[in-house]
XYZ file of C-alpha atoms in Angstrom:
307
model
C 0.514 -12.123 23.259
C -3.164 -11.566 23.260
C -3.408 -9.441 20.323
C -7.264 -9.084 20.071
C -6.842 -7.208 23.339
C -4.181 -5.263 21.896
C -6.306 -3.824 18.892
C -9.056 -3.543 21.283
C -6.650 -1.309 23.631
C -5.523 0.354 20.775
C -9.133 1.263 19.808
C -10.869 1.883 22.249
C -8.208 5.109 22.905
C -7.861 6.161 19.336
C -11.647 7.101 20.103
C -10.591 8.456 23.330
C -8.564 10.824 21.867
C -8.941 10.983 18.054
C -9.411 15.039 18.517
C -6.534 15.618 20.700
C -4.024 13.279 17.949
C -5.839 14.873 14.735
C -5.384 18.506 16.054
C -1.549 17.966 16.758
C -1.141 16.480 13.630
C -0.375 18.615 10.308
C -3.471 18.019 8.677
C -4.469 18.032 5.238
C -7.997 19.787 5.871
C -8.510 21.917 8.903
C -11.388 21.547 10.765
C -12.775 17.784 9.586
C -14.386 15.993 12.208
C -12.081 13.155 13.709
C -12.732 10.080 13.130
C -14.220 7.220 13.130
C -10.987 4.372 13.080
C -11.046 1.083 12.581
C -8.642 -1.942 12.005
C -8.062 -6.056 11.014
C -5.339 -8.091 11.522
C -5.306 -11.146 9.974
C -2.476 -13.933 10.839
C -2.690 -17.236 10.107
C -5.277 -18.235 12.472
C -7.956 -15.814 11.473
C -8.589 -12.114 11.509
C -8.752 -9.875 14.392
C -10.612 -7.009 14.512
C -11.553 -3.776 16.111
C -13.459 0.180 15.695
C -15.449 0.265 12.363
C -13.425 -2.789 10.940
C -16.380 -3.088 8.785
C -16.747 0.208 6.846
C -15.652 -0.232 2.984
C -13.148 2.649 1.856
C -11.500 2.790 -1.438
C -7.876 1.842 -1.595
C -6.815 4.233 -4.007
C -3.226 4.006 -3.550
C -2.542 1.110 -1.824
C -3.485 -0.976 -4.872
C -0.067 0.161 -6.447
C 1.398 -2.598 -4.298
C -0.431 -5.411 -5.484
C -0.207 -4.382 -9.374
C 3.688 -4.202 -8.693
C 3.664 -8.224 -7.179
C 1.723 -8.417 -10.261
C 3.837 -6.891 -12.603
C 7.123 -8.529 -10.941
C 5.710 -12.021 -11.501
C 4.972 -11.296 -15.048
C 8.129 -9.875 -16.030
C 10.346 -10.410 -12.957
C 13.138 -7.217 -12.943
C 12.707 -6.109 -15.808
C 9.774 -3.808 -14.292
C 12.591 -1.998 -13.189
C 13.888 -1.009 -16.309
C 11.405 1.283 -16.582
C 10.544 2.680 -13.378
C 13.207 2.963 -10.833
C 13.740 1.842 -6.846
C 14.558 5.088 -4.894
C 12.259 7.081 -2.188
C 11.382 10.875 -4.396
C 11.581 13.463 -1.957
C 8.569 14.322 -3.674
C 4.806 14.514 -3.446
C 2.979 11.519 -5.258
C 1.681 13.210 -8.033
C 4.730 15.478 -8.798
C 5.629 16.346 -12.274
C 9.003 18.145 -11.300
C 10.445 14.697 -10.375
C 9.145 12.721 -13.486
C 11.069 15.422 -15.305
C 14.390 15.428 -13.461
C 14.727 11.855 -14.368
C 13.569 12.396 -18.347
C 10.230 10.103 -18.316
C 11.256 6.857 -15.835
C 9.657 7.336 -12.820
C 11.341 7.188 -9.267
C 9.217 4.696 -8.156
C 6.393 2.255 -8.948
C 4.682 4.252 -5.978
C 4.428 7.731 -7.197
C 1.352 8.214 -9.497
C 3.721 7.872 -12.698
C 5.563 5.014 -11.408
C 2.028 3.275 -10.490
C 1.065 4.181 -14.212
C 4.259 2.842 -15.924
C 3.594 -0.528 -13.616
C -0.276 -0.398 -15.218
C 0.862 0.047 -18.943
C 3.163 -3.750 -18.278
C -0.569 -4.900 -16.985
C -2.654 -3.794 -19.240
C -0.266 -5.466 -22.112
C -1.403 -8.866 -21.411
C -4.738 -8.023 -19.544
C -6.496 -5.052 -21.865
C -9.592 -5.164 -19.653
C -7.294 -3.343 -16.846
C -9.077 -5.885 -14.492
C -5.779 -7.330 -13.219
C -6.033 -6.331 -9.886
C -9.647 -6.026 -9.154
C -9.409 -10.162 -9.915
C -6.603 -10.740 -7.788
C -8.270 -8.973 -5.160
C -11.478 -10.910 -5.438
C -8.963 -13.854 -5.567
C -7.171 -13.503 -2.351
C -10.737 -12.490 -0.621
C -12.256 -15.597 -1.764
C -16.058 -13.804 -1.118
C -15.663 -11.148 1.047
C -17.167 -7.629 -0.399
C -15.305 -6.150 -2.909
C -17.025 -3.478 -4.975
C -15.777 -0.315 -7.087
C -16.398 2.914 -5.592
C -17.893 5.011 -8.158
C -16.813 8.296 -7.119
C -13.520 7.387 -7.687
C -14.180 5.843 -11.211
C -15.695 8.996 -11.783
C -12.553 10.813 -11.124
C -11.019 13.096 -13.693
C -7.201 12.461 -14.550
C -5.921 15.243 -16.115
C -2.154 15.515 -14.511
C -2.092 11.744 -14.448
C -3.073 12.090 -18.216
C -0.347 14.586 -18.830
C 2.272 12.561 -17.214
C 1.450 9.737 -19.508
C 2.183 12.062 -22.095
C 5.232 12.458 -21.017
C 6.404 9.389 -20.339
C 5.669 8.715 -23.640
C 7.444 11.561 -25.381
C 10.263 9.598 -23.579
C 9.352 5.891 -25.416
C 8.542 4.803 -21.921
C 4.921 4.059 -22.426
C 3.688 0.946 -24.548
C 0.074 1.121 -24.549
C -2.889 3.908 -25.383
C -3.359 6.283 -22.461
C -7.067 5.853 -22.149
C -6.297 2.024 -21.942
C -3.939 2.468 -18.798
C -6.079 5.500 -17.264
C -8.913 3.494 -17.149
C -7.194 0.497 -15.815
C -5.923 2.621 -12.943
C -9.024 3.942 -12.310
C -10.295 0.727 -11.609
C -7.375 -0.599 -9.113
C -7.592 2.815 -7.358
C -11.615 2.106 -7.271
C -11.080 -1.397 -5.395
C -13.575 -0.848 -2.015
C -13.347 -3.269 0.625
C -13.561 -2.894 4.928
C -10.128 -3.762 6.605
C -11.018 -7.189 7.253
C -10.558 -7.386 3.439
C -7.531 -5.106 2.950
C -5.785 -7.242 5.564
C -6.743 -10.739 3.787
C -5.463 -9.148 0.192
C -2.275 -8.198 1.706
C -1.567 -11.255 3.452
C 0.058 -13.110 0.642
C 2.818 -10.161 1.483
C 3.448 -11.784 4.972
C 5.351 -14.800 3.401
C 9.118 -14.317 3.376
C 11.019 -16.887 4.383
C 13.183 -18.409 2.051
C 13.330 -22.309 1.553
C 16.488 -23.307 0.052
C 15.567 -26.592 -1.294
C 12.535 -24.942 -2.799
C 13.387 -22.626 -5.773
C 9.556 -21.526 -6.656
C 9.048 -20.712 -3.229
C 12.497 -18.624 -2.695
C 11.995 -16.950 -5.609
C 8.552 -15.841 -4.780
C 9.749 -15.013 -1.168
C 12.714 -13.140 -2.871
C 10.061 -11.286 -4.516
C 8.339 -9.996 -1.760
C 11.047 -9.122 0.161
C 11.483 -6.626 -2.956
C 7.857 -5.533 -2.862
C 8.450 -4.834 1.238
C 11.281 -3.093 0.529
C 9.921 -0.682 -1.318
C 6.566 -0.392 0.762
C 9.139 0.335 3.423
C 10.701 3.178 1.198
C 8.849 4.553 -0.610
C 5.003 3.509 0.641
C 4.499 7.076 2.436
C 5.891 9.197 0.093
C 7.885 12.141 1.681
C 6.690 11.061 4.774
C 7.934 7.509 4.582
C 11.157 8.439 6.941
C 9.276 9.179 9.553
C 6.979 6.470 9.331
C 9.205 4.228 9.112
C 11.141 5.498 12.358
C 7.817 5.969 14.335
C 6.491 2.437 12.986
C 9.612 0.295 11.293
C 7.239 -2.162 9.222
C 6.493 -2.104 5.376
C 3.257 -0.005 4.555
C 1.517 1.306 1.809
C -1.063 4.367 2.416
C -3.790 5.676 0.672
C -5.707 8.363 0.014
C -9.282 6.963 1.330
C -7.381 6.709 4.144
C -6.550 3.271 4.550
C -2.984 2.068 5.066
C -1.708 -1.825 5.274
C 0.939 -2.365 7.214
C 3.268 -5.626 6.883
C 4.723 -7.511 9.839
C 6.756 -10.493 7.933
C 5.840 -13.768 8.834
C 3.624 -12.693 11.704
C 0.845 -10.603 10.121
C -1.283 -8.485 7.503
C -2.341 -5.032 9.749
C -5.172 -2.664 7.993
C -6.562 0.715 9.523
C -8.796 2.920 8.491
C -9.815 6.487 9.271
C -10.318 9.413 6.698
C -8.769 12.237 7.737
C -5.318 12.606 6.094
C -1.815 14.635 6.844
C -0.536 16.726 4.143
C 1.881 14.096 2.857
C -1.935 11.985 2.005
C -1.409 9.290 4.995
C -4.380 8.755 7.371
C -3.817 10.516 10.552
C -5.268 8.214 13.306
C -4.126 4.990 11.015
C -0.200 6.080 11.608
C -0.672 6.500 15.067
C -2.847 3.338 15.379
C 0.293 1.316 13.728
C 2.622 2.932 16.121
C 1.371 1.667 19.044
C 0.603 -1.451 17.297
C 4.302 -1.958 16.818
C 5.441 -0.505 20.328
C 2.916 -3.026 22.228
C 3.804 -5.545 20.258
C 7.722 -4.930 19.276
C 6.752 -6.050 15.499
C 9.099 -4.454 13.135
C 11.362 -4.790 10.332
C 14.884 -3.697 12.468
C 14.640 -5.904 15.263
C 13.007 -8.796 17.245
C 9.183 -8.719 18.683
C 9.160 -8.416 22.501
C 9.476 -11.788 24.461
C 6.177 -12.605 26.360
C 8.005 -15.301 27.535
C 10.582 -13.234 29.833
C 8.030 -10.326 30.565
């Protein structure tokens, strides 16, 4: 499979018809101009890339994946004593649905869930730096930066949900100590060539049964995909995952990383979002990723061999 060729494909018409895709899609803000797209994968062998690969974007929400790997190898399930496993129906920053369940969160990927996941964080890290060093880890030199428009960002529902969570004992540390701590993770800027290297670790799931550390951590993210699979769009995560069928985990500056297990770490990038938050271009990027490819979670990748 020449998968360089692929992206390149894929590219090359996103451009073609960015306009055409963005108009038919339900779009958060009518009228933006389309575009531009880009996207990495990296495998094994190296990263692959294609369209404005190189443009930094901050991850926003995508970073509640890697503070939940964080969070599981600190404290294994008992993250999930706090903040449960099950898709919300709802959108991300919902209040009605943090309410209905009286202060534990759905999910570690709504905005309380992510917070809930923070507060375990910030208990043995009180910089809130967690994840902005394992970031830096994984890229081993590649740009990472904070985008300051996002650190500048007020918080005032996310504030109030904190509140609430811990009128309901299920908050351990101060609020301004976890705000700012999110702030930062949702502040993480890097291009997809580095979104795709810092979710690589995520490719590795095979479990070796006469190796416990390594089944264990496989065991863990096979959890983490799970929920990426679940929960990672929100209320749109159905139909993503019927249009795509591989783990992912959107965000808000319009970046989504997509996980093929065992074969590869996908990013994209373009800005404009749908109303459920999840880049428009980016989805549709992924799906014919996954269609030209056959990667996905419910069944095997196309045989080159007997094409």
């Amino acid at each position: 499979m020449d998968l360089h060729q692929i992206i390149t494909d894929i590219a090359d018409e996103i451009a073609t018809d960015a306009a055409t895709i963005e108009a038919a899609a339900d779009a958060k803000h009518a009228g933006a101009t389309p575009g531009p797209f880009g996207m990495a994968i990296a495998t094994g062998d190296g990263v692959l890339t294609a369209g404005a690969a190189a443009t930094p974007f901050p991850i926003q929400s995508i970073a509640k994946v890697l503070a939940l790997d964080l969070a599981l190898c600190a404290q294994g399930d008992r993250v999930f004593r706090r903040v449960g496993r099950e898709p919300s129906g709802d959108p991300f920053n919902s209040v009605i649905d943090l309410e209905r369940t009286q202060g534990v969160p759905r999910n570690p990927f709504i905005n309380a869930g992510a917070l809930v996941v923070v507060d375990m964080l910030v208990a043995d890290r009180p910089d809130g730096d967690a994840v902005v060093d394992f970031v830096r880890g994984q890229l081993k030199g590649h740009p990472v930066t904070l985008d300051q428009d996002v650190l500048n960002e007020g918080g005032d529902l996310n504030r109030a949900m904190l509140s609430f969570m811990k009128h309901h004992d299920n908050l351990d540390g101060p609020i301004d100590r976890v705000m700012d701590a999110y702030g930062k993770q949702c502040a993480i800027a890097v291009d997809c060539v580095g979104l795709a290297l810092a979710g690589r670790f995520l490719t590795r799931t095979r479990i070796d049964p006469h190796n416990e550390g390594e089944a264990e951590r496989a065991r863990r993210m096979r959890t983490v995909l799970a929920l990426m699979m679940t929960c990672g769009h929100y209320d749109g995560s159905g139909d993503f995952a019927v249009r795509v069928g591989l783990p992912a985990k959107s965000g808000v500056g319009g970046g989504i990383i997509a996980i093929a297990p065992e074969c590869a770490s996908i990013a994209v990038w373009s800005p404009n979002l749908d109303q459920h938050g999840n880049s428009i271009l980016g989805v549709r990027a992924l799906e014919m990723l996954a269609a030209r490819t056959g990667w996905s979670v419910f069944g095997p990748a196309i045989d080159q061999t007997r094409r």
